[in-house]
Amino acid sequence: MVNSTQVSYFTFGAYFNIGLFKYLFFMIIMCFYAVIICTNLLLIVVICMNRSLHEPMYLFLCSLFVNELYGSTGLFPFLLVQILSDIHTVSAPFCFLQIYCLNAYAAIQFINLSIVSYDRYLAICYPLQYNTRMTYDKVAMLITLTWLFPFFAMAVLVFLSSSLQLCGNIINKVYCNNYYVVKLACSDTTVNNIYGLFITCLLIFGPLILILYTYFKIFKVCFSGSKQTRQKAVSTCTPHLASLLNFSFGGFFEIVQSRFDMSSVPMMLRIFLSLYFLTCQPIFNPLMFGLQMTKIRSLCKTLVFGKM
């Protein structure tokens, strides 16, 4: 333990000696990161270059893919350095920067998914009024709010955390986590706890209520509508629902692991679960939306393999 002070660095307690296997893990994570960059960049280029995809749904998906590049860049280079390092430490400023990036990524991702559900709700429940309800000005406003609000909210969160006096510098994770930093505090954390609870509830329950409401309406229309309506709903909502469930699954385990004693769970499993929503979502989404959505799939084939 260190005295109550502003620490200059943090040490990660979740890393352990794996000998030469660290080079294998390095290569696996490097390949994983390369696939994430290539797949997300491919879909961003396809959407931006083809005017036929300049529709609200695809613009929201483009925002989603950009966020996945942003979140992955906040994690993977850091992990690669730590895996090869013998001393698993990070400077305090860089740690708080990573906290900011990863928290903002998670918030933007969930808000973005809720906006996609709202877009599908308008397209399925109000097909004739869709173009008047979902204008390009509205799309620009929704995407801007999706990014600006989490950036501002996380800036306040990091400012409050970085102002704390700490009694330790050991984080029992493989990356920087705000909750674990606050637990090291010797000073009063009432403001941090209140703000953290408030912003967490706002960023979880706000989008969640919108998602539940829109899908309730979509299912209601599907059950009472024509076969064509049901087919349209299935084709456009299935990738989104799969992405939403995958992200929620990973986020749930991360929250549970932070709040409850997981010492009885094997370390490797804990590390995997804590990294799940940060590593699997950025590769899961491009595969789901790229393979399931006919327009994107055909244009990707044309871009990669040329005209068939």
PDB file of C-alpha atoms in Angstrom:
ATOM      1  CA  MET A   1       0.000   0.000   0.000  1.00  0.00           C
ATOM      2  CA  VAL A   2       1.027   3.596  -0.574  1.00  0.00           C
ATOM      3  CA  ASN A   3       0.235   6.654   1.525  1.00  0.00           C
ATOM      4  CA  SER A   4      -2.858   8.715   0.822  1.00  0.00           C
ATOM      5  CA  THR A   5      -1.728  10.671  -2.216  1.00  0.00           C
ATOM      6  CA  GLN A   6      -2.185  11.216  -5.917  1.00  0.00           C
ATOM      7  CA  VAL A   7      -0.561   8.061  -7.306  1.00  0.00           C
ATOM      8  CA  SER A   8       1.604   8.400 -10.405  1.00  0.00           C
ATOM      9  CA  TYR A   9       0.986   4.881 -11.709  1.00  0.00           C
ATOM     10  CA  PHE A  10      -1.247   1.835 -11.285  1.00  0.00           C
ATOM     11  CA  THR A  11      -0.286  -1.843 -11.152  1.00  0.00           C
ATOM     12  CA  PHE A  12      -2.537  -4.542 -12.631  1.00  0.00           C
ATOM     13  CA  GLY A  13      -3.058  -7.480 -10.277  1.00  0.00           C
ATOM     14  CA  ALA A  14      -4.914  -9.749 -12.723  1.00  0.00           C
ATOM     15  CA  TYR A  15      -1.869 -10.550 -14.859  1.00  0.00           C
ATOM     16  CA  PHE A  16       0.126 -13.643 -13.970  1.00  0.00           C
ATOM     17  CA  ASN A  17       3.176 -15.377 -15.378  1.00  0.00           C
ATOM     18  CA  ILE A  18       2.298 -17.577 -18.363  1.00  0.00           C
ATOM     19  CA  GLY A  19       5.835 -18.019 -19.619  1.00  0.00           C
ATOM     20  CA  LEU A  20       6.264 -18.378 -23.368  1.00  0.00           C
ATOM     21  CA  PHE A  21       2.482 -18.613 -23.824  1.00  0.00           C
ATOM     22  CA  LYS A  22       2.450 -14.815 -23.704  1.00  0.00           C
ATOM     23  CA  TYR A  23       3.686 -14.789 -27.319  1.00  0.00           C
ATOM     24  CA  LEU A  24       0.811 -17.059 -28.343  1.00  0.00           C
ATOM     25  CA  PHE A  25      -1.719 -14.802 -26.614  1.00  0.00           C
ATOM     26  CA  PHE A  26      -0.051 -11.788 -28.209  1.00  0.00           C
ATOM     27  CA  MET A  27      -0.500 -13.265 -31.696  1.00  0.00           C
ATOM     28  CA  ILE A  28      -4.102 -14.277 -31.020  1.00  0.00           C
ATOM     29  CA  ILE A  29      -5.050 -10.801 -29.780  1.00  0.00           C
ATOM     30  CA  MET A  30      -3.089  -9.137 -32.595  1.00  0.00           C
ATOM     31  CA  CYS A  31      -5.003 -11.205 -35.186  1.00  0.00           C
ATOM     32  CA  PHE A  32      -8.272 -10.457 -33.418  1.00  0.00           C
ATOM     33  CA  TYR A  33      -7.548  -6.719 -33.494  1.00  0.00           C
ATOM     34  CA  ALA A  34      -6.571  -6.873 -37.184  1.00  0.00           C
ATOM     35  CA  VAL A  35      -9.846  -8.627 -38.056  1.00  0.00           C
ATOM     36  CA  ILE A  36     -11.831  -6.011 -36.109  1.00  0.00           C
ATOM     37  CA  ILE A  37     -10.098  -3.157 -37.940  1.00  0.00           C
ATOM     38  CA  CYS A  38     -10.515  -4.751 -41.382  1.00  0.00           C
ATOM     39  CA  THR A  39     -14.162  -5.775 -41.011  1.00  0.00           C
ATOM     40  CA  ASN A  40     -15.355  -2.511 -39.473  1.00  0.00           C
ATOM     41  CA  LEU A  41     -13.351  -0.382 -41.926  1.00  0.00           C
ATOM     42  CA  LEU A  42     -14.730  -2.411 -44.829  1.00  0.00           C
ATOM     43  CA  LEU A  43     -18.325  -1.765 -43.775  1.00  0.00           C
ATOM     44  CA  ILE A  44     -17.676   1.932 -43.094  1.00  0.00           C
ATOM     45  CA  VAL A  45     -16.142   2.328 -46.579  1.00  0.00           C
ATOM     46  CA  VAL A  46     -18.996   0.402 -48.218  1.00  0.00           C
ATOM     47  CA  ILE A  47     -21.649   2.555 -46.532  1.00  0.00           C
ATOM     48  CA  CYS A  48     -19.850   5.843 -47.207  1.00  0.00           C
ATOM     49  CA  MET A  49     -19.022   5.084 -50.855  1.00  0.00           C
ATOM     50  CA  ASN A  50     -22.435   3.807 -51.965  1.00  0.00           C
ATOM     51  CA  ARG A  51     -25.226   6.356 -52.226  1.00  0.00           C
ATOM     52  CA  SER A  52     -27.788   3.549 -52.130  1.00  0.00           C
ATOM     53  CA  LEU A  53     -26.775   2.993 -48.502  1.00  0.00           C
ATOM     54  CA  HIS A  54     -27.131   6.642 -47.491  1.00  0.00           C
ATOM     55  CA  GLU A  55     -30.305   5.807 -45.616  1.00  0.00           C
ATOM     56  CA  PRO A  56     -30.943   6.381 -41.893  1.00  0.00           C
ATOM     57  CA  MET A  57     -30.515   2.747 -40.846  1.00  0.00           C
ATOM     58  CA  TYR A  58     -27.147   2.370 -42.583  1.00  0.00           C
ATOM     59  CA  LEU A  59     -25.914   5.728 -41.273  1.00  0.00           C
ATOM     60  CA  PHE A  60     -26.716   4.575 -37.728  1.00  0.00           C
ATOM     61  CA  LEU A  61     -24.855   1.330 -38.436  1.00  0.00           C
ATOM     62  CA  CYS A  62     -21.884   3.322 -39.752  1.00  0.00           C
ATOM     63  CA  SER A  63     -21.838   5.222 -36.449  1.00  0.00           C
ATOM     64  CA  LEU A  64     -21.880   1.853 -34.674  1.00  0.00           C
ATOM     65  CA  PHE A  65     -18.880   0.571 -36.655  1.00  0.00           C
ATOM     66  CA  VAL A  66     -16.904   3.786 -36.077  1.00  0.00           C
ATOM     67  CA  ASN A  67     -17.508   3.407 -32.345  1.00  0.00           C
ATOM     68  CA  GLU A  68     -16.229  -0.160 -32.455  1.00  0.00           C
ATOM     69  CA  LEU A  69     -12.973   1.027 -34.023  1.00  0.00           C
ATOM     70  CA  TYR A  70     -12.749   3.697 -31.334  1.00  0.00           C
ATOM     71  CA  GLY A  71     -13.396   1.287 -28.451  1.00  0.00           C
ATOM     72  CA  SER A  72     -11.052  -1.390 -29.802  1.00  0.00           C
ATOM     73  CA  THR A  73      -8.247   1.141 -30.191  1.00  0.00           C
ATOM     74  CA  GLY A  74      -8.731   2.142 -26.570  1.00  0.00           C
ATOM     75  CA  LEU A  75      -8.158  -1.453 -25.458  1.00  0.00           C
ATOM     76  CA  PHE A  76      -6.193  -3.691 -27.838  1.00  0.00           C
ATOM     77  CA  PRO A  77      -2.874  -1.793 -28.247  1.00  0.00           C
ATOM     78  CA  PHE A  78      -2.782  -1.457 -24.462  1.00  0.00           C
ATOM     79  CA  LEU A  79      -3.410  -5.196 -23.973  1.00  0.00           C
ATOM     80  CA  LEU A  80      -0.705  -6.101 -26.494  1.00  0.00           C
ATOM     81  CA  VAL A  81       1.877  -4.000 -24.647  1.00  0.00           C
ATOM     82  CA  GLN A  82       0.874  -5.419 -21.257  1.00  0.00           C
ATOM     83  CA  ILE A  83       1.019  -9.043 -22.426  1.00  0.00           C
ATOM     84  CA  LEU A  84       4.664  -8.702 -23.498  1.00  0.00           C
ATOM     85  CA  SER A  85       5.647  -6.596 -20.494  1.00  0.00           C
ATOM     86  CA  ASP A  86       7.224  -8.113 -17.382  1.00  0.00           C
ATOM     87  CA  ILE A  87       5.994  -5.268 -15.159  1.00  0.00           C
ATOM     88  CA  HIS A  88       2.282  -4.621 -15.581  1.00  0.00           C
ATOM     89  CA  THR A  89       2.002  -0.948 -14.732  1.00  0.00           C
ATOM     90  CA  VAL A  90       0.462   2.100 -16.390  1.00  0.00           C
ATOM     91  CA  SER A  91       0.818   5.806 -15.700  1.00  0.00           C
ATOM     92  CA  ALA A  92      -2.150   7.421 -13.936  1.00  0.00           C
ATOM     93  CA  PRO A  93      -2.962   9.893 -16.774  1.00  0.00           C
ATOM     94  CA  PHE A  94      -3.007   7.087 -19.352  1.00  0.00           C
ATOM     95  CA  CYS A  95      -5.146   4.931 -17.053  1.00  0.00           C
ATOM     96  CA  PHE A  96      -7.754   7.673 -16.716  1.00  0.00           C
ATOM     97  CA  LEU A  97      -7.637   8.207 -20.485  1.00  0.00           C
ATOM     98  CA  GLN A  98      -8.422   4.523 -20.997  1.00  0.00           C
ATOM     99  CA  ILE A  99     -11.258   4.701 -18.461  1.00  0.00           C
ATOM    100  CA  TYR A 100     -12.678   7.630 -20.409  1.00  0.00           C
ATOM    101  CA  CYS A 101     -12.397   5.878 -23.786  1.00  0.00           C
ATOM    102  CA  LEU A 102     -13.841   2.522 -22.709  1.00  0.00           C
ATOM    103  CA  ASN A 103     -16.721   3.996 -20.707  1.00  0.00           C
ATOM    104  CA  ALA A 104     -17.602   6.346 -23.546  1.00  0.00           C
ATOM    105  CA  TYR A 105     -17.452   3.414 -25.999  1.00  0.00           C
ATOM    106  CA  ALA A 106     -19.871   1.341 -23.905  1.00  0.00           C
ATOM    107  CA  ALA A 107     -22.313   4.249 -23.507  1.00  0.00           C
ATOM    108  CA  ILE A 108     -22.221   5.178 -27.206  1.00  0.00           C
ATOM    109  CA  GLN A 109     -22.718   1.532 -28.179  1.00  0.00           C
ATOM    110  CA  PHE A 110     -25.851   1.055 -26.098  1.00  0.00           C
ATOM    111  CA  ILE A 111     -27.367   4.403 -27.121  1.00  0.00           C
ATOM    112  CA  ASN A 112     -26.597   3.635 -30.754  1.00  0.00           C
ATOM    113  CA  LEU A 113     -28.333   0.264 -30.508  1.00  0.00           C
ATOM    114  CA  SER A 114     -31.392   1.949 -28.990  1.00  0.00           C
ATOM    115  CA  ILE A 115     -31.464   4.480 -31.856  1.00  0.00           C
ATOM    116  CA  VAL A 116     -31.363   1.612 -34.384  1.00  0.00           C
ATOM    117  CA  SER A 117     -34.363   0.023 -32.626  1.00  0.00           C
ATOM    118  CA  TYR A 118     -36.211   3.365 -32.861  1.00  0.00           C
ATOM    119  CA  ASP A 119     -35.402   3.548 -36.571  1.00  0.00           C
ATOM    120  CA  ARG A 120     -36.726   0.005 -37.128  1.00  0.00           C
ATOM    121  CA  TYR A 121     -39.862   0.902 -35.163  1.00  0.00           C
ATOM    122  CA  LEU A 122     -40.607   3.832 -37.499  1.00  0.00           C
ATOM    123  CA  ALA A 123     -39.813   1.787 -40.628  1.00  0.00           C
ATOM    124  CA  ILE A 124     -42.075  -1.123 -39.636  1.00  0.00           C
ATOM    125  CA  CYS A 125     -44.882   0.621 -37.770  1.00  0.00           C
ATOM    126  CA  TYR A 126     -45.068   3.781 -39.904  1.00  0.00           C
ATOM    127  CA  PRO A 127     -43.728   2.791 -43.364  1.00  0.00           C
ATOM    128  CA  LEU A 128     -45.665   5.479 -45.264  1.00  0.00           C
ATOM    129  CA  GLN A 129     -44.569   8.243 -42.884  1.00  0.00           C
ATOM    130  CA  TYR A 130     -41.019   7.011 -42.391  1.00  0.00           C
ATOM    131  CA  ASN A 131     -39.323   9.566 -44.649  1.00  0.00           C
ATOM    132  CA  THR A 132     -41.090  12.484 -42.988  1.00  0.00           C
ATOM    133  CA  ARG A 133     -40.462  11.199 -39.448  1.00  0.00           C
ATOM    134  CA  MET A 134     -36.817  10.168 -39.996  1.00  0.00           C
ATOM    135  CA  THR A 135     -35.310  13.065 -41.944  1.00  0.00           C
ATOM    136  CA  TYR A 136     -31.573  13.523 -42.507  1.00  0.00           C
ATOM    137  CA  ASP A 137     -31.580  16.466 -40.096  1.00  0.00           C
ATOM    138  CA  LYS A 138     -33.045  14.183 -37.440  1.00  0.00           C
ATOM    139  CA  VAL A 139     -30.479  11.480 -38.246  1.00  0.00           C
ATOM    140  CA  ALA A 140     -27.633  13.996 -37.866  1.00  0.00           C
ATOM    141  CA  MET A 141     -29.075  15.230 -34.563  1.00  0.00           C
ATOM    142  CA  LEU A 142     -29.475  11.688 -33.157  1.00  0.00           C
ATOM    143  CA  ILE A 143     -25.934  10.643 -34.147  1.00  0.00           C
ATOM    144  CA  THR A 144     -24.489  13.859 -32.702  1.00  0.00           C
ATOM    145  CA  LEU A 145     -26.307  13.374 -29.382  1.00  0.00           C
ATOM    146  CA  THR A 146     -25.290   9.695 -29.340  1.00  0.00           C
ATOM    147  CA  TRP A 147     -21.638  10.752 -29.295  1.00  0.00           C
ATOM    148  CA  LEU A 148     -21.620  14.098 -27.473  1.00  0.00           C
ATOM    149  CA  PHE A 149     -23.610  13.132 -24.386  1.00  0.00           C
ATOM    150  CA  PRO A 150     -21.417  10.109 -23.416  1.00  0.00           C
ATOM    151  CA  PHE A 151     -18.248  12.122 -24.083  1.00  0.00           C
ATOM    152  CA  PHE A 152     -19.430  14.871 -21.740  1.00  0.00           C
ATOM    153  CA  ALA A 153     -20.783  12.455 -19.091  1.00  0.00           C
ATOM    154  CA  MET A 154     -17.553  10.424 -19.011  1.00  0.00           C
ATOM    155  CA  ALA A 155     -15.407  13.561 -18.837  1.00  0.00           C
ATOM    156  CA  VAL A 156     -17.186  14.481 -15.579  1.00  0.00           C
ATOM    157  CA  LEU A 157     -16.808  10.895 -14.307  1.00  0.00           C
ATOM    158  CA  VAL A 158     -13.054  10.830 -14.974  1.00  0.00           C
ATOM    159  CA  PHE A 159     -12.570  14.299 -13.490  1.00  0.00           C
ATOM    160  CA  LEU A 160     -14.228  13.197 -10.235  1.00  0.00           C
ATOM    161  CA  SER A 161     -12.177   9.979 -10.098  1.00  0.00           C
ATOM    162  CA  SER A 162      -8.862  11.645 -10.894  1.00  0.00           C
ATOM    163  CA  SER A 163      -9.448  14.156  -8.077  1.00  0.00           C
ATOM    164  CA  LEU A 164      -9.605  11.447  -5.394  1.00  0.00           C
ATOM    165  CA  GLN A 165      -6.852  10.822  -2.855  1.00  0.00           C
ATOM    166  CA  LEU A 166      -5.872   7.152  -3.167  1.00  0.00           C
ATOM    167  CA  CYS A 167      -4.513   4.700  -0.587  1.00  0.00           C
ATOM    168  CA  GLY A 168      -3.380   2.110  -3.108  1.00  0.00           C
ATOM    169  CA  ASN A 169      -2.454   1.626  -6.731  1.00  0.00           C
ATOM    170  CA  ILE A 170      -3.265  -2.026  -7.471  1.00  0.00           C
ATOM    171  CA  ILE A 171      -6.157  -2.659  -9.891  1.00  0.00           C
ATOM    172  CA  ASN A 172      -7.272  -6.288 -10.025  1.00  0.00           C
ATOM    173  CA  LYS A 173      -8.082  -6.149 -13.741  1.00  0.00           C
ATOM    174  CA  VAL A 174      -6.174  -6.408 -17.010  1.00  0.00           C
ATOM    175  CA  TYR A 175      -7.191  -2.858 -17.982  1.00  0.00           C
ATOM    176  CA  CYS A 176      -8.175   0.341 -16.179  1.00  0.00           C
ATOM    177  CA  ASN A 177     -11.634   0.376 -14.629  1.00  0.00           C
ATOM    178  CA  ASN A 178     -13.254   3.342 -12.890  1.00  0.00           C
ATOM    179  CA  TYR A 179     -14.987   1.291 -10.185  1.00  0.00           C
ATOM    180  CA  TYR A 180     -11.698  -0.322  -9.128  1.00  0.00           C
ATOM    181  CA  VAL A 181      -9.942   3.046  -8.996  1.00  0.00           C
ATOM    182  CA  VAL A 182     -12.684   4.556  -6.799  1.00  0.00           C
ATOM    183  CA  LYS A 183     -12.377   1.556  -4.448  1.00  0.00           C
ATOM    184  CA  LEU A 184      -8.757   2.589  -3.802  1.00  0.00           C
ATOM    185  CA  ALA A 185      -9.822   6.013  -2.497  1.00  0.00           C
ATOM    186  CA  CYS A 186      -9.098   7.240   1.038  1.00  0.00           C
ATOM    187  CA  SER A 187     -11.047  10.462   0.549  1.00  0.00           C
ATOM    188  CA  ASP A 188     -14.822  10.774   0.558  1.00  0.00           C
ATOM    189  CA  THR A 189     -16.383   9.168  -2.539  1.00  0.00           C
ATOM    190  CA  THR A 190     -20.003  10.214  -1.939  1.00  0.00           C
ATOM    191  CA  VAL A 191     -20.082  12.538  -4.948  1.00  0.00           C
ATOM    192  CA  ASN A 192     -18.439   9.883  -7.149  1.00  0.00           C
ATOM    193  CA  ASN A 193     -20.923   7.239  -6.022  1.00  0.00           C
ATOM    194  CA  ILE A 194     -23.976   9.452  -6.538  1.00  0.00           C
ATOM    195  CA  TYR A 195     -22.838  10.652  -9.948  1.00  0.00           C
ATOM    196  CA  GLY A 196     -21.744   7.150 -10.990  1.00  0.00           C
ATOM    197  CA  LEU A 197     -25.107   5.678  -9.984  1.00  0.00           C
ATOM    198  CA  PHE A 198     -27.021   8.495 -11.664  1.00  0.00           C
ATOM    199  CA  ILE A 199     -25.158   8.341 -14.973  1.00  0.00           C
ATOM    200  CA  THR A 200     -25.192   4.513 -15.012  1.00  0.00           C
ATOM    201  CA  CYS A 201     -28.967   4.412 -14.495  1.00  0.00           C
ATOM    202  CA  LEU A 202     -29.484   7.130 -17.106  1.00  0.00           C
ATOM    203  CA  LEU A 203     -27.302   5.411 -19.710  1.00  0.00           C
ATOM    204  CA  ILE A 204     -28.788   1.963 -19.061  1.00  0.00           C
ATOM    205  CA  PHE A 205     -32.470   2.527 -18.330  1.00  0.00           C
ATOM    206  CA  GLY A 206     -32.965   5.400 -20.802  1.00  0.00           C
ATOM    207  CA  PRO A 207     -31.964   3.356 -23.890  1.00  0.00           C
ATOM    208  CA  LEU A 208     -33.482   0.186 -22.384  1.00  0.00           C
ATOM    209  CA  ILE A 209     -36.930   1.766 -22.032  1.00  0.00           C
ATOM    210  CA  LEU A 210     -36.742   2.965 -25.647  1.00  0.00           C
ATOM    211  CA  ILE A 211     -35.692  -0.505 -26.862  1.00  0.00           C
ATOM    212  CA  LEU A 212     -38.454  -2.303 -24.925  1.00  0.00           C
ATOM    213  CA  TYR A 213     -41.096   0.168 -26.108  1.00  0.00           C
ATOM    214  CA  THR A 214     -40.085   0.007 -29.779  1.00  0.00           C
ATOM    215  CA  TYR A 215     -39.893  -3.792 -29.868  1.00  0.00           C
ATOM    216  CA  PHE A 216     -43.233  -4.104 -28.082  1.00  0.00           C
ATOM    217  CA  LYS A 217     -44.739  -1.992 -30.875  1.00  0.00           C
ATOM    218  CA  ILE A 218     -42.865  -3.918 -33.584  1.00  0.00           C
ATOM    219  CA  PHE A 219     -44.035  -7.316 -32.267  1.00  0.00           C
ATOM    220  CA  LYS A 220     -47.575  -5.980 -31.962  1.00  0.00           C
ATOM    221  CA  VAL A 221     -47.594  -4.888 -35.614  1.00  0.00           C
ATOM    222  CA  CYS A 222     -45.983  -8.167 -36.725  1.00  0.00           C
ATOM    223  CA  PHE A 223     -48.588 -10.345 -35.041  1.00  0.00           C
ATOM    224  CA  SER A 224     -51.460  -8.343 -36.524  1.00  0.00           C
ATOM    225  CA  GLY A 225     -49.826  -7.498 -39.871  1.00  0.00           C
ATOM    226  CA  SER A 226     -49.247  -9.268 -43.161  1.00  0.00           C
ATOM    227  CA  LYS A 227     -46.659 -11.930 -43.945  1.00  0.00           C
ATOM    228  CA  GLN A 228     -44.605  -9.335 -45.836  1.00  0.00           C
ATOM    229  CA  THR A 229     -44.484  -7.109 -42.751  1.00  0.00           C
ATOM    230  CA  ARG A 230     -43.294 -10.016 -40.607  1.00  0.00           C
ATOM    231  CA  GLN A 231     -40.598 -10.943 -43.136  1.00  0.00           C
ATOM    232  CA  LYS A 232     -39.341  -7.344 -43.250  1.00  0.00           C
ATOM    233  CA  ALA A 233     -39.253  -7.194 -39.446  1.00  0.00           C
ATOM    234  CA  VAL A 234     -37.345 -10.484 -39.156  1.00  0.00           C
ATOM    235  CA  SER A 235     -34.766  -9.567 -41.829  1.00  0.00           C
ATOM    236  CA  THR A 236     -33.946  -6.154 -40.345  1.00  0.00           C
ATOM    237  CA  CYS A 237     -34.448  -6.806 -36.623  1.00  0.00           C
ATOM    238  CA  THR A 238     -32.669 -10.157 -36.231  1.00  0.00           C
ATOM    239  CA  PRO A 239     -29.092  -8.764 -36.549  1.00  0.00           C
ATOM    240  CA  HIS A 240     -29.968  -5.885 -34.227  1.00  0.00           C
ATOM    241  CA  LEU A 241     -31.518  -8.154 -31.585  1.00  0.00           C
ATOM    242  CA  ALA A 242     -28.537 -10.519 -31.755  1.00  0.00           C
ATOM    243  CA  SER A 243     -26.138  -7.592 -31.341  1.00  0.00           C
ATOM    244  CA  LEU A 244     -28.182  -6.182 -28.471  1.00  0.00           C
ATOM    245  CA  LEU A 245     -28.303  -9.502 -26.616  1.00  0.00           C
ATOM    246  CA  ASN A 246     -24.585 -10.085 -27.152  1.00  0.00           C
ATOM    247  CA  PHE A 247     -23.666  -6.644 -25.809  1.00  0.00           C
ATOM    248  CA  SER A 248     -26.079  -6.939 -22.864  1.00  0.00           C
ATOM    249  CA  PHE A 249     -24.672 -10.367 -21.986  1.00  0.00           C
ATOM    250  CA  GLY A 250     -21.118  -9.020 -21.864  1.00  0.00           C
ATOM    251  CA  GLY A 251     -22.100  -5.839 -20.025  1.00  0.00           C
ATOM    252  CA  PHE A 252     -24.064  -7.802 -17.430  1.00  0.00           C
ATOM    253  CA  PHE A 253     -21.080 -10.003 -16.568  1.00  0.00           C
ATOM    254  CA  GLU A 254     -18.786  -6.988 -16.319  1.00  0.00           C
ATOM    255  CA  ILE A 255     -21.161  -5.268 -13.870  1.00  0.00           C
ATOM    256  CA  VAL A 256     -21.606  -8.458 -11.816  1.00  0.00           C
ATOM    257  CA  GLN A 257     -17.862  -9.051 -11.698  1.00  0.00           C
ATOM    258  CA  SER A 258     -17.202  -5.506 -10.477  1.00  0.00           C
ATOM    259  CA  ARG A 259     -19.857  -5.538  -7.759  1.00  0.00           C
ATOM    260  CA  PHE A 260     -19.611  -9.066  -6.340  1.00  0.00           C
ATOM    261  CA  ASP A 261     -16.873 -11.319  -4.979  1.00  0.00           C
ATOM    262  CA  MET A 262     -15.662 -13.498  -7.859  1.00  0.00           C
ATOM    263  CA  SER A 263     -12.622 -14.990  -6.109  1.00  0.00           C
ATOM    264  CA  SER A 264     -14.074 -18.507  -6.448  1.00  0.00           C
ATOM    265  CA  VAL A 265     -14.197 -18.146 -10.254  1.00  0.00           C
ATOM    266  CA  PRO A 266     -10.999 -19.184 -12.123  1.00  0.00           C
ATOM    267  CA  MET A 267      -8.832 -16.195 -13.053  1.00  0.00           C
ATOM    268  CA  MET A 268      -8.802 -16.994 -16.786  1.00  0.00           C
ATOM    269  CA  LEU A 269     -12.600 -17.114 -16.864  1.00  0.00           C
ATOM    270  CA  ARG A 270     -12.828 -13.795 -15.005  1.00  0.00           C
ATOM    271  CA  ILE A 271     -10.440 -12.177 -17.482  1.00  0.00           C
ATOM    272  CA  PHE A 272     -12.413 -13.576 -20.428  1.00  0.00           C
ATOM    273  CA  LEU A 273     -15.748 -12.329 -19.060  1.00  0.00           C
ATOM    274  CA  SER A 274     -14.360  -8.882 -18.283  1.00  0.00           C
ATOM    275  CA  LEU A 275     -13.051  -8.557 -21.845  1.00  0.00           C
ATOM    276  CA  TYR A 276     -16.063 -10.113 -23.568  1.00  0.00           C
ATOM    277  CA  PHE A 277     -18.161  -7.032 -24.323  1.00  0.00           C
ATOM    278  CA  LEU A 278     -15.063  -5.042 -25.316  1.00  0.00           C
ATOM    279  CA  THR A 279     -13.608  -7.656 -27.666  1.00  0.00           C
ATOM    280  CA  CYS A 280     -16.475  -9.769 -29.047  1.00  0.00           C
ATOM    281  CA  GLN A 281     -18.933  -6.985 -29.885  1.00  0.00           C
ATOM    282  CA  PRO A 282     -16.616  -5.208 -32.382  1.00  0.00           C
ATOM    283  CA  ILE A 283     -16.234  -8.411 -34.405  1.00  0.00           C
ATOM    284  CA  PHE A 284     -19.751  -9.769 -33.818  1.00  0.00           C
ATOM    285  CA  ASN A 285     -21.557  -6.720 -35.251  1.00  0.00           C
ATOM    286  CA  PRO A 286     -19.765  -6.531 -38.624  1.00  0.00           C
ATOM    287  CA  LEU A 287     -20.320 -10.253 -39.147  1.00  0.00           C
ATOM    288  CA  MET A 288     -24.007 -10.089 -38.178  1.00  0.00           C
ATOM    289  CA  PHE A 289     -24.918  -6.974 -40.151  1.00  0.00           C
ATOM    290  CA  GLY A 290     -22.552  -7.747 -43.021  1.00  0.00           C
ATOM    291  CA  LEU A 291     -23.803 -11.297 -43.529  1.00  0.00           C
ATOM    292  CA  GLN A 292     -27.495 -10.857 -42.686  1.00  0.00           C
ATOM    293  CA  MET A 293     -28.299  -7.617 -44.531  1.00  0.00           C
ATOM    294  CA  THR A 294     -28.506  -8.339 -48.279  1.00  0.00           C
ATOM    295  CA  LYS A 295     -27.576  -4.850 -49.496  1.00  0.00           C
ATOM    296  CA  ILE A 296     -24.414  -4.664 -47.405  1.00  0.00           C
ATOM    297  CA  ARG A 297     -23.419  -8.264 -48.176  1.00  0.00           C
ATOM    298  CA  SER A 298     -23.684  -7.832 -51.959  1.00  0.00           C
ATOM    299  CA  LEU A 299     -21.798  -4.520 -51.972  1.00  0.00           C
ATOM    300  CA  CYS A 300     -19.044  -5.997 -49.766  1.00  0.00           C
ATOM    301  CA  LYS A 301     -18.620  -8.871 -52.225  1.00  0.00           C
ATOM    302  CA  THR A 302     -18.389  -6.404 -55.097  1.00  0.00           C
ATOM    303  CA  LEU A 303     -15.809  -4.255 -53.302  1.00  0.00           C
ATOM    304  CA  VAL A 304     -13.625  -7.187 -52.205  1.00  0.00           C
ATOM    305  CA  PHE A 305     -13.921  -9.559 -55.197  1.00  0.00           C
ATOM    306  CA  GLY A 306     -14.902  -7.158 -57.971  1.00  0.00           C
ATOM    307  CA  LYS A 307     -17.962  -7.513 -60.176  1.00  0.00           C
ATOM    308  CA  MET A 308     -19.180 -11.094 -60.239  1.00  0.00           C
TER     309      MET A 308
END
